[in-house]
Short mmCIF file of C-alpha atoms in Angstrom, two decimals:
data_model
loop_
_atom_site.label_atom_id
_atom_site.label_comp_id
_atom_site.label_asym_id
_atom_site.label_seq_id
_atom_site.Cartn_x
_atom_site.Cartn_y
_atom_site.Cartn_z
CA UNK A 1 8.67 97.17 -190.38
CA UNK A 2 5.15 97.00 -189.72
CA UNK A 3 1.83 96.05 -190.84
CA UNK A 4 -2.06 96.20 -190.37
CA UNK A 5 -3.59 93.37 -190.04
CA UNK A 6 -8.19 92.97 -188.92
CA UNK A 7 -7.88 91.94 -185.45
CA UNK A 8 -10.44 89.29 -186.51
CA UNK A 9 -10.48 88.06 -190.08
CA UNK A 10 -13.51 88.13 -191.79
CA UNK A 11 -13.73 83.96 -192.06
CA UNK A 12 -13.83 84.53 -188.14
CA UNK A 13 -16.30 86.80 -188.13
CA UNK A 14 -18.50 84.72 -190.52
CA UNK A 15 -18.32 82.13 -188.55
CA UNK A 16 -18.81 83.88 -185.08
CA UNK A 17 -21.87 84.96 -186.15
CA UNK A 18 -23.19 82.62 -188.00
CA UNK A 19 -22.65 80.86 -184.42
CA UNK A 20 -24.48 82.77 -182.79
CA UNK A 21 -27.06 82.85 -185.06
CA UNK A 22 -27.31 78.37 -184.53
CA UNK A 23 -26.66 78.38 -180.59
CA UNK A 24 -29.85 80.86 -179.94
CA UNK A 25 -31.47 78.92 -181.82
CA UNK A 26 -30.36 75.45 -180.72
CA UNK A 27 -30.36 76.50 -176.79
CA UNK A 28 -33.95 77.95 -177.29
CA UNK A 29 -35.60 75.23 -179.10
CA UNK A 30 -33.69 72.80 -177.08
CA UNK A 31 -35.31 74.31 -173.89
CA UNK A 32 -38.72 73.89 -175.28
CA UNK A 33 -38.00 70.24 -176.14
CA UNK A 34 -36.64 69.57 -172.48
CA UNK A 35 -39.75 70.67 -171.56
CA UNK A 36 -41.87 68.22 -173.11
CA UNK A 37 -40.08 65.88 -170.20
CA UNK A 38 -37.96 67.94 -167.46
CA UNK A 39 -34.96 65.76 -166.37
CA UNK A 40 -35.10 68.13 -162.73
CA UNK A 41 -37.80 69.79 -161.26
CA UNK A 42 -37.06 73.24 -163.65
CA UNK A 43 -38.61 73.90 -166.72
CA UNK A 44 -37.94 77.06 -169.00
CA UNK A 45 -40.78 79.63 -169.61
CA UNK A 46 -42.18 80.30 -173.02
CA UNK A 47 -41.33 83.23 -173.74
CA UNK A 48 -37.33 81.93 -173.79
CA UNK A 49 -37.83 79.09 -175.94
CA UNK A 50 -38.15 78.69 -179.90
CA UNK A 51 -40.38 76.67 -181.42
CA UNK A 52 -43.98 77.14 -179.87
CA UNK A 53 -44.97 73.43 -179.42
CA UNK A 54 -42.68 70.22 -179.18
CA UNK A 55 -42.92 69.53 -183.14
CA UNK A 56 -42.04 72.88 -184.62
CA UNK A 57 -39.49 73.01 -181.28
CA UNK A 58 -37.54 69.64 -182.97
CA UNK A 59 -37.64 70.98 -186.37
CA UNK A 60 -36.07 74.12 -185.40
CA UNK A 61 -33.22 71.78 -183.23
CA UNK A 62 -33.22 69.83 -186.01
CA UNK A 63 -32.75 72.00 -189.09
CA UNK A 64 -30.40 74.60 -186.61
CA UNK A 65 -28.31 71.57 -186.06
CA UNK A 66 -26.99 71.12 -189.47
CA UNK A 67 -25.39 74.87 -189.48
CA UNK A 68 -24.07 74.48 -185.54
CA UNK A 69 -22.15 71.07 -186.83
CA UNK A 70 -21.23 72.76 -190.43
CA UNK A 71 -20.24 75.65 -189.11
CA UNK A 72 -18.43 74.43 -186.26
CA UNK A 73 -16.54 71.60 -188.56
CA UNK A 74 -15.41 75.18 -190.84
CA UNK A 75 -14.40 76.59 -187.39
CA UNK A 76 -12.27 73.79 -186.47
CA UNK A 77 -10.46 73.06 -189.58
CA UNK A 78 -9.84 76.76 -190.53
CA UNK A 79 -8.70 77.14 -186.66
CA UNK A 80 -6.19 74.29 -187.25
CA UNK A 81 -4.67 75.11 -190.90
CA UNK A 82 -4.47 78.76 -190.20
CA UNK A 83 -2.60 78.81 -186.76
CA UNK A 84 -5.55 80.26 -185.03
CA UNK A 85 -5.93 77.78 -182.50
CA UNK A 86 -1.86 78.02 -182.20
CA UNK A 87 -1.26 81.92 -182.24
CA UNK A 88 -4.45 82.36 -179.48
CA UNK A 89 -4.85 79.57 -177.11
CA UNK A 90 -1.20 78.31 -176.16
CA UNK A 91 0.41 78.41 -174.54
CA UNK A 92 -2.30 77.99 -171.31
CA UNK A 93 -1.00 76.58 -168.06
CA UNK A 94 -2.74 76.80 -165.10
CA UNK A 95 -0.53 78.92 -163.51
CA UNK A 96 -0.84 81.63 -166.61
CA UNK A 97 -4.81 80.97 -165.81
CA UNK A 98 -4.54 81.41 -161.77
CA UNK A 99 -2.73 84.72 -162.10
CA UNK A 100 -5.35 85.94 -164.71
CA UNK A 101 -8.21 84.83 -162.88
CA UNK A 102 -6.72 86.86 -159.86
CA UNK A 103 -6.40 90.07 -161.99
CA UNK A 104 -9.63 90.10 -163.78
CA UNK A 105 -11.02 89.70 -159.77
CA UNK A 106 -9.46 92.71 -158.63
CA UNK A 107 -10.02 94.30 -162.22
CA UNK A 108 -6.60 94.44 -162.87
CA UNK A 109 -6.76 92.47 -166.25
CA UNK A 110 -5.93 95.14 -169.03
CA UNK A 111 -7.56 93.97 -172.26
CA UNK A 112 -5.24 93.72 -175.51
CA UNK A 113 -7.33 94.07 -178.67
CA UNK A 114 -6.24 90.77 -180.44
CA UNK A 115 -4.47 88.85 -177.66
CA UNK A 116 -6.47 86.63 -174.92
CA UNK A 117 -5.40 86.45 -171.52
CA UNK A 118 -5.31 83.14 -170.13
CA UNK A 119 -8.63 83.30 -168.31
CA UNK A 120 -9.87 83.88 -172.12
CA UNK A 121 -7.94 81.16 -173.47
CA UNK A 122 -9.61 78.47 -171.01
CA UNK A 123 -13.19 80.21 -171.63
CA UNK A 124 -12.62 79.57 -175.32
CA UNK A 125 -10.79 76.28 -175.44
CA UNK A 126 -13.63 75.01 -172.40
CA UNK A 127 -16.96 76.15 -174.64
CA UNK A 128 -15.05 74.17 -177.70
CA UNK A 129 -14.85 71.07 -175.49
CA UNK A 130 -18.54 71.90 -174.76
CA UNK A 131 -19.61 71.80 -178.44
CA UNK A 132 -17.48 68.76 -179.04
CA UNK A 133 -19.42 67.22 -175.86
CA UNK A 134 -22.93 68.34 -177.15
CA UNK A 135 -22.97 67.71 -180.37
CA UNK A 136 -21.92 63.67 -179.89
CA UNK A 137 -24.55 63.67 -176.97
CA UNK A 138 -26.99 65.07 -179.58
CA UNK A 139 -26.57 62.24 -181.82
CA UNK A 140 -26.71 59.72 -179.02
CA UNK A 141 -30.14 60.87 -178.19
CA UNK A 142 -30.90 61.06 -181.92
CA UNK A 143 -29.50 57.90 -182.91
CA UNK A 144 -29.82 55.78 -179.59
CA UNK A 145 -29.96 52.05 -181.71
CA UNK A 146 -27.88 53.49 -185.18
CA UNK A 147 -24.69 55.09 -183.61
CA UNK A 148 -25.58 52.52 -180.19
CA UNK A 149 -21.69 52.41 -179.37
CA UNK A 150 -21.80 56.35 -179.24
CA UNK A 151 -25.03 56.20 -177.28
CA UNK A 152 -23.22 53.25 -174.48
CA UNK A 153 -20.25 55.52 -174.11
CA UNK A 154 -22.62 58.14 -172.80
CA UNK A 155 -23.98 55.24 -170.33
CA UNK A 156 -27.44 55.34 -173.23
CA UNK A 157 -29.96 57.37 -174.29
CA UNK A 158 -30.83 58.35 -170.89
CA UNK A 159 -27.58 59.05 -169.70
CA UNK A 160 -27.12 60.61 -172.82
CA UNK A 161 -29.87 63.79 -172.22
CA UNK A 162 -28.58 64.18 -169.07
CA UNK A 163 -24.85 65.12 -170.50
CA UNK A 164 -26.77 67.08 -173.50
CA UNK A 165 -28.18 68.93 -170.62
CA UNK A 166 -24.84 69.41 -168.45
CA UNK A 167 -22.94 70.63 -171.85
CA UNK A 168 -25.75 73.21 -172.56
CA UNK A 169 -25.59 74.47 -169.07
CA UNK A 170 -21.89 74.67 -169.93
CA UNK A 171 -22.16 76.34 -172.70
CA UNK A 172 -24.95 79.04 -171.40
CA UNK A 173 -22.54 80.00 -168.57
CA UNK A 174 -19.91 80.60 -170.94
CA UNK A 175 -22.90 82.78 -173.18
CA UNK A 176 -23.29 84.75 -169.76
CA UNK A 177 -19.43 85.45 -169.03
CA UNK A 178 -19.14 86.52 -173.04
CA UNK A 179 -21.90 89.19 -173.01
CA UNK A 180 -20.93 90.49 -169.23
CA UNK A 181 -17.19 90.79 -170.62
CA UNK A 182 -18.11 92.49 -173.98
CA UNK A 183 -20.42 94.90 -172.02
CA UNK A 184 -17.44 95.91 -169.80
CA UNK A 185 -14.91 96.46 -172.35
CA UNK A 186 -17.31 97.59 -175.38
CA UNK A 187 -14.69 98.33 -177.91
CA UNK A 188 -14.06 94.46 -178.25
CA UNK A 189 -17.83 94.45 -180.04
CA UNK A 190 -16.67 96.53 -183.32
CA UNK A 191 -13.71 94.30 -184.16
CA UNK A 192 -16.10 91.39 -184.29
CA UNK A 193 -18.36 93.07 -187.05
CA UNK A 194 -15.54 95.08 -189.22
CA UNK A 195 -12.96 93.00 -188.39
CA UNK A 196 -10.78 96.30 -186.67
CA UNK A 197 -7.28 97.02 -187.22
CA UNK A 198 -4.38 95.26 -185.32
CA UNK A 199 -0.99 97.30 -186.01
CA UNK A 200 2.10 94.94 -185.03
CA UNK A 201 6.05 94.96 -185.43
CA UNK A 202 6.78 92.83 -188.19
CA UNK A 203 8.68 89.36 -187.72
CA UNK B 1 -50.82 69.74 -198.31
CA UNK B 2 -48.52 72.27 -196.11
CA UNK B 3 -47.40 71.68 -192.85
CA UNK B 4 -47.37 74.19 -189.94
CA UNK B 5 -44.39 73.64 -188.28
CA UNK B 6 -44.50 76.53 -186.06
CA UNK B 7 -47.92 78.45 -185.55
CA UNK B 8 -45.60 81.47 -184.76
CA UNK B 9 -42.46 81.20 -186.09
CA UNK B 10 -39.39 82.65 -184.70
CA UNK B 11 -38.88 84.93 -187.43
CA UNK B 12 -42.53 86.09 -186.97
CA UNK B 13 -42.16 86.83 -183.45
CA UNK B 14 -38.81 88.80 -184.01
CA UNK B 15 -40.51 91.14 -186.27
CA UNK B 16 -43.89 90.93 -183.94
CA UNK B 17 -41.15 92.96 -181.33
CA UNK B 18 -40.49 95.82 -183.93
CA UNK B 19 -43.66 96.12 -185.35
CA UNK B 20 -46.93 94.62 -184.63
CA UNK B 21 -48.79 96.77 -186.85
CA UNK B 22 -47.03 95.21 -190.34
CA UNK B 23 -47.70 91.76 -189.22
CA UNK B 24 -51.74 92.34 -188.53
CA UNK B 25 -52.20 90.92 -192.31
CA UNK B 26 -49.74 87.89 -191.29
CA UNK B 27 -52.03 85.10 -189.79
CA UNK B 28 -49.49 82.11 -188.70
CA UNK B 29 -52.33 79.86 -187.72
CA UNK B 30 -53.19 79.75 -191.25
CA UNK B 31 -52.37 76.30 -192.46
CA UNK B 32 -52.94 76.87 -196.24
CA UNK B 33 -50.48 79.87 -195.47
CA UNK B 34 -47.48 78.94 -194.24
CA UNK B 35 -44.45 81.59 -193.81
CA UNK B 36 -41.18 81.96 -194.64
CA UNK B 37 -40.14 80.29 -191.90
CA UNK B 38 -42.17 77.52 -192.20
CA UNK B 39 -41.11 76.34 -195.11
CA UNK B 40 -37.51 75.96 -194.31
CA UNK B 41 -38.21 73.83 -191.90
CA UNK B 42 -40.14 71.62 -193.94
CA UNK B 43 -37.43 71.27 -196.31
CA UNK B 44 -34.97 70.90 -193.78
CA UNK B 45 -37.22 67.95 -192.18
CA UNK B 46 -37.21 66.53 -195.75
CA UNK B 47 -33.51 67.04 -196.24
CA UNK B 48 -33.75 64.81 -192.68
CA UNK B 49 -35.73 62.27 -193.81
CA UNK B 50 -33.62 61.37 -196.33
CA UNK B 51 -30.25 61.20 -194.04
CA UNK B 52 -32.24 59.24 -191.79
CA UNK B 53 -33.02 56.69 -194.72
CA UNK B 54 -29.52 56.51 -195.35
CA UNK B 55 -28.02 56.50 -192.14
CA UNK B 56 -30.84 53.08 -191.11
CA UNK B 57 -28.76 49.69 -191.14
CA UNK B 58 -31.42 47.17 -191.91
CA UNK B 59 -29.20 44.75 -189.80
CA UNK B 60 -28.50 46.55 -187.01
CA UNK B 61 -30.70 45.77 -183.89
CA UNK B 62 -32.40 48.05 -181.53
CA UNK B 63 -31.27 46.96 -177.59
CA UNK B 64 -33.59 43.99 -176.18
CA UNK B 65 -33.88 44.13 -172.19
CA UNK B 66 -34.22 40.95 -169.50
CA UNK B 67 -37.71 40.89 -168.03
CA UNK B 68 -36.80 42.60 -164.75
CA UNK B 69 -36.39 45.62 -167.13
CA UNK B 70 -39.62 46.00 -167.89
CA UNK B 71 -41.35 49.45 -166.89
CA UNK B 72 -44.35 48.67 -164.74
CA UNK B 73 -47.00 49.86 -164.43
CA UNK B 74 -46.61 50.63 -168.07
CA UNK B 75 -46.93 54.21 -169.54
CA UNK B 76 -49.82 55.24 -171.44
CA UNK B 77 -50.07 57.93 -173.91
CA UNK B 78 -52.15 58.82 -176.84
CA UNK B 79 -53.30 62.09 -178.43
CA UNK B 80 -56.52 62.02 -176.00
CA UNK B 81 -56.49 60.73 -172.58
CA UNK B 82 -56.87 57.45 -171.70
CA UNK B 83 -60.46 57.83 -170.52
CA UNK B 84 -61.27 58.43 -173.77
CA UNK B 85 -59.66 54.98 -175.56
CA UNK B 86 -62.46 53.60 -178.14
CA UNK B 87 -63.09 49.84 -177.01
CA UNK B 88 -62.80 47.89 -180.13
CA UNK B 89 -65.07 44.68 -180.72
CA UNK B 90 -62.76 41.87 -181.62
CA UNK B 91 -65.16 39.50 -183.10
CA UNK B 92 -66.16 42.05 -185.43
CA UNK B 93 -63.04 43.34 -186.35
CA UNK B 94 -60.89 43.17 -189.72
CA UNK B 95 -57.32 44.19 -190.78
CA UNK B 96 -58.17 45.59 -194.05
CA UNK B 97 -55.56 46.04 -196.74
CA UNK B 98 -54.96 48.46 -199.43
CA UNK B 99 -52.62 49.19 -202.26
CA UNK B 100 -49.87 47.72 -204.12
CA UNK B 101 -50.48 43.87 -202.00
CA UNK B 102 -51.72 41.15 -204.60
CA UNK B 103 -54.05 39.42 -201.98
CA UNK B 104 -56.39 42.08 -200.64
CA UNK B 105 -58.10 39.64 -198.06
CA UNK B 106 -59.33 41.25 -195.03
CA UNK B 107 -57.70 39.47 -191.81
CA UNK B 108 -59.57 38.50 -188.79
CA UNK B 109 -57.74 38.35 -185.33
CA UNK B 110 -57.86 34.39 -184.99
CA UNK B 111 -56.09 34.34 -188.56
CA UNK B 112 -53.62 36.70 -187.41
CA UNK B 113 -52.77 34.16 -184.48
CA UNK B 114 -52.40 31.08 -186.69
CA UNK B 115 -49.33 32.82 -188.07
CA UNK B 116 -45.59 32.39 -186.83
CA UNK B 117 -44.97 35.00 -183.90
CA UNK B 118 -42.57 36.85 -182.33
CA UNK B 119 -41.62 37.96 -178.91
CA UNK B 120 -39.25 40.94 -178.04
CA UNK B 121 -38.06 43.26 -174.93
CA UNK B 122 -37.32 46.56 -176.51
CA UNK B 123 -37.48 50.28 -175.33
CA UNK B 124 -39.92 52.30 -177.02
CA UNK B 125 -38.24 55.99 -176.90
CA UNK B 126 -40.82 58.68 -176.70
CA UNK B 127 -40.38 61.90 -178.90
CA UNK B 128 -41.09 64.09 -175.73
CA UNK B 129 -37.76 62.22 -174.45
CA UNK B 130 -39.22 59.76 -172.12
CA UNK B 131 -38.47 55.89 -172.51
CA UNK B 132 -40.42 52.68 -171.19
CA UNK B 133 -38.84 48.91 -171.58
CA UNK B 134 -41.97 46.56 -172.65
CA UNK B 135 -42.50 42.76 -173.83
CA UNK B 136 -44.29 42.88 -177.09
CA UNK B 137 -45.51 39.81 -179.34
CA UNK B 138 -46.86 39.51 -182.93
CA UNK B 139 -46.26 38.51 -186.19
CA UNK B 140 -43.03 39.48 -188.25
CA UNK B 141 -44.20 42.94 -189.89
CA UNK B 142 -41.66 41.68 -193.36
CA UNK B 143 -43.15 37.86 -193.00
CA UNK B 144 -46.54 39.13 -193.36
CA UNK B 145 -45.97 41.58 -196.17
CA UNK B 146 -44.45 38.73 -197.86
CA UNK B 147 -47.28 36.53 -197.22
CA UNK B 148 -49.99 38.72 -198.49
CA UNK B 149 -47.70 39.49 -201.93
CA UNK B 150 -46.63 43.21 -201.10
CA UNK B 151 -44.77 44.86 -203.47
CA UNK B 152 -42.19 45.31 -200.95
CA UNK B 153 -40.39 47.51 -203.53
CA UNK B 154 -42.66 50.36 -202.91
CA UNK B 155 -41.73 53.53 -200.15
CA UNK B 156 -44.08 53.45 -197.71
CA UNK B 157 -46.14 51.36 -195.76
CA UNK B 158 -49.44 53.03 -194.27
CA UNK B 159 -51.24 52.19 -191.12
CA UNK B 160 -54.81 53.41 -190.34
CA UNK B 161 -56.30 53.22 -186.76
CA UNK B 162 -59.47 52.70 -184.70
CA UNK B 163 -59.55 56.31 -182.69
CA UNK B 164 -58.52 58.15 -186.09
CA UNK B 165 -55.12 58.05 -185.61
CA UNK B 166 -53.02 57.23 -188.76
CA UNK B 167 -49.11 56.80 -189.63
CA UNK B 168 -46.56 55.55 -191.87
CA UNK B 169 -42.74 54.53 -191.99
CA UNK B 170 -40.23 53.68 -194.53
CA UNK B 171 -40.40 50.02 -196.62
CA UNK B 172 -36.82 49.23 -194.88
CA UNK B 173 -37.71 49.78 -191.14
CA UNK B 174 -40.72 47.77 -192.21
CA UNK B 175 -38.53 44.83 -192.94
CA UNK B 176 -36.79 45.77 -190.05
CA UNK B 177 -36.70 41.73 -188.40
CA UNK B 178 -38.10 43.62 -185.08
CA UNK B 179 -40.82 45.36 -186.86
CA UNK B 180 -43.78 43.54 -185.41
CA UNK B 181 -47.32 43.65 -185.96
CA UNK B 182 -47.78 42.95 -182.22
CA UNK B 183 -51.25 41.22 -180.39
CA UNK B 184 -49.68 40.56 -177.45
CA UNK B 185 -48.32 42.91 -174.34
CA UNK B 186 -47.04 41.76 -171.38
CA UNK B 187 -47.28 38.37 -172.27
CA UNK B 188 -51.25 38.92 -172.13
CA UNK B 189 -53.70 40.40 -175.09
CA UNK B 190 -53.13 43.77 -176.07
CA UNK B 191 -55.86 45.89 -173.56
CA UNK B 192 -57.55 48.47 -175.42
CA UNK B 193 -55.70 51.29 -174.22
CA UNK B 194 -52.63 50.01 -175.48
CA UNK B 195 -53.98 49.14 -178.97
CA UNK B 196 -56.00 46.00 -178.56
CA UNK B 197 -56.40 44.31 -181.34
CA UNK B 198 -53.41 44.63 -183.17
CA UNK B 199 -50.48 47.55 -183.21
CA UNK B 200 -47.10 48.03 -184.88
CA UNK B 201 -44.44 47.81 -182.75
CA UNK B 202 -40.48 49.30 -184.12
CA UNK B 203 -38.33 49.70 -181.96
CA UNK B 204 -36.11 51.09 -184.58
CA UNK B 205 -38.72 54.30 -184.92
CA UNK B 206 -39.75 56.58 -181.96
CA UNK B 207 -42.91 55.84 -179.67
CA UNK B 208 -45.79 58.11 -182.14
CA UNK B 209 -44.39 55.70 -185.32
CA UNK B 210 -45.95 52.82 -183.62
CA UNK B 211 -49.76 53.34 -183.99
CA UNK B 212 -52.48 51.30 -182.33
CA UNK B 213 -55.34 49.51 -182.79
CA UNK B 214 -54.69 49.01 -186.76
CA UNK B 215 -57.95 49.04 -189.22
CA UNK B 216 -55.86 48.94 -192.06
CA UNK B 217 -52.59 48.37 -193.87
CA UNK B 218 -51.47 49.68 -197.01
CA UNK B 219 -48.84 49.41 -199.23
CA UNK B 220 -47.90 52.70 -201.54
CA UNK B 221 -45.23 54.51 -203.75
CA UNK B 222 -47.49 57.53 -202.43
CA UNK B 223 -46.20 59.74 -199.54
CA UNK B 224 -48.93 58.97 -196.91
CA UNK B 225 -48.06 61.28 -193.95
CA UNK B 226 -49.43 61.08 -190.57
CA UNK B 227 -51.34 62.25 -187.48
CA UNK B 228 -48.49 63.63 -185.99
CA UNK B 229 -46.29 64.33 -188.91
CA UNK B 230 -48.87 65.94 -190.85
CA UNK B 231 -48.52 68.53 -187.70
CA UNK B 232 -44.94 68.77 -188.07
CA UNK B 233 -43.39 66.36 -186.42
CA UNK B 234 -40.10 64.69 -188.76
CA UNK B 235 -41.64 62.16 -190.71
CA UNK B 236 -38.48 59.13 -190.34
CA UNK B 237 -38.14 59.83 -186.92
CA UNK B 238 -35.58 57.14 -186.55
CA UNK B 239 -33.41 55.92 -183.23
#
């Protein structure tokens, strides 16, 4: 016996883009508030940023936030209760990951609508550790003096900006992998807006 | 009074890509006219006020710093350069007070001085991101709203400035026992450029909540805004 199932369901495709929607603009407003005081010698041209000055720049981080955090808590727990997490990302040893990584190199990797490789399951359980790590940064550089203990395990506020920064960076290279991998396999796009259709043999 | 929060919103310049010509009646530099996007943002800088006010612990210290801490040369910054600092005369000068305080007397600078002070080390967190460690001294911002019978059950408390400048912050961070009405810096007078005669110093509030070179202090139930925040920037601005 067997049955259809959406390759994503639609709370994951809410919440994907919904996302998407908060990291844009949480990256791009964040860049033009980084530039009001550049931790390296880099700053990020205006045309990439969100915001237009430093005080709309903050409100947009600031407003953005509350739907990246909301959003992401939704993520988390529906990950958790519904077996996501389970079903998609374990098992992942690094071994499962080394012979991946070696396929997708020689473009060997075949792509199963609805499973993730190993290489995928790192990506995705690595960006989550990301948005863990940037979100408490965020509120250490928000809060330096009210959530002080969060702010000290950073090493302080100024420690603090400089792991905001590293997660974002972490987080924009994962942004880059995504969109290079869903322009070489396309028909992993549609799923993600109708949900597609995932035939398996029953239990 | 609306706020501009972004003079062209994001929304504005993702339809400005598809089509210029519909937006040629749209004029996001108009500050009596503020979009769509504008106005979210405004309530969601309300929205942060308000967890901001509840998230403050009125005990809870801001870090103090040893001496050797302290940033030298230290940092100026205003909204004008500092060649352009108005010199105030400190013989002349007055600390005038308005609204719901029972004794309205102005204050001269020697008064000030007779009072109990108090010295700190604190960082003062910039909202461009920057921080500098300084040694600030002045009088207890809650002793002297006591002393001059505030009603210290009203919101806000309102500071007005020599150079035009103007703020206000919260009736809790003004209790805040760090919350300083500061005349000395660096264990020396206040200079001009960094708000001779007298300036609020918080440590609990980020570096454009601590104006300089007060005029005037009010107290008020009424929602008294500020250089900066009128502009857009959060109005709590907390650390």
């Amino acid at each position: 016996m067997s049955r259809i199932r959406p390759i994503h369901p639609w709370p994951l495709r809410l919440m994907h883009w919904l996302n998407a929607v908060a990291i844009v603009t949480m990256i791009g407003s964040g860049w033009q508030i980084y530039n009001a005081a550049p931790l390296f010698p880099l700053t990020f041209p205006a045309r990439v940023t969100i915001g237009e000055w430093l005080g709309g720049a903050i409100a947009w981080h600031f407003a953005a936030m509350w739907l990246l955090v909301l959003n992401g808590a939704c993520y988390v727990a529906w990950g958790i209760a519904s077996g996501h997490f389970r079903r998609r990302f374990l098992p992942l040893t690094p071994r499962a990951v080394i012979t991946d990584a070696l396929l997708a190199l020689r473009l060997r990797l075949p792509h199963r609508n609805g499973s993730y490789n190993a290489v995928q399951r790192l990506l995705y359980v690595g960006v989550l550790a990301f948005g863990v790590l940037i979100v408490l940064s965020g509120l250490a550089i928000w809060k330096p003096v009210q959530f002080a203990p969060l702010a000290a395990l950073f090493g302080g506020f100024a420690a603090a900006r400089y792991v905001h920064f590293l997660a974002m960076s972490g987080i924009v290279l994962f942004l880059v992998v995504h969109l290079i991998l869903v322009a070489l396999v396309p028909k992993v796009l549609w799923p993600m807006i109708a949900g597609g259709r995932l035939t398996e043999a029953g239990q | 009074m609306t706020v501009l929060l972004t003079r062209r919103s994001m929304v504005g310049r993702a339809l400005a890509i598809g089509s210029t010509s519909l937006l040629t009646a749209c004029n996001f530099d108009d500050l009596q006219h503020p979009d769509l996007a504008d106005r979210v943002l405004r309530v969601m800088s309300r929205w942060n006020d308000r967890v901001q006010e509840a998230l403050f612990d009125p005990t809870r210290l801001a870090p103090t710093y040893p001496a050797s801490a302290i940033t030298r040369p230290p940092r100026f910054n205003a909204y004008y350069d500092i060649s352009d600092v108005r010199v105030v005369d400190g013989n002349a000068w007055r600390l005038d007070l308005f609204g719901a305080i029972s004794e309205k007397r102005a204050w001269r600078l020697e008064d000030l001085r007779t009072l109990p002070q108090e010295s700190q080390i604190t960082r003062l967190i910039c909202v461009e991101g920057w921080r500098v460690v300084g040694q600030w001294r002045g009088v207890p911002l809650g002793d002297f709203l006591r002393r001059i019978g505030a009603d210290t059950r009203a919101r806000y408390v309102a500071f007005r400035c020599a150079d035009g400048y103007h703020s206000s912050i919260d009736m809790a961070s003004a209790l805040h026992p760090q919350t300083i009405l500061a005349l000395d810096f660096l264990d020396a007078p206040l200079t001009p450029a960094f708000g001779f005669p007298l300036r609020l110093r918080i440590p609990t509030k980020l570096g454009f909540k601590n104006p300089k070179s007060l005029t005037a202090l009010g107290v008020t139930n009424e929602y008294p805004g500020g250089y900066w925040e009128d502009q857009g920037y959060n109005w709590f601005s907390g650390s």
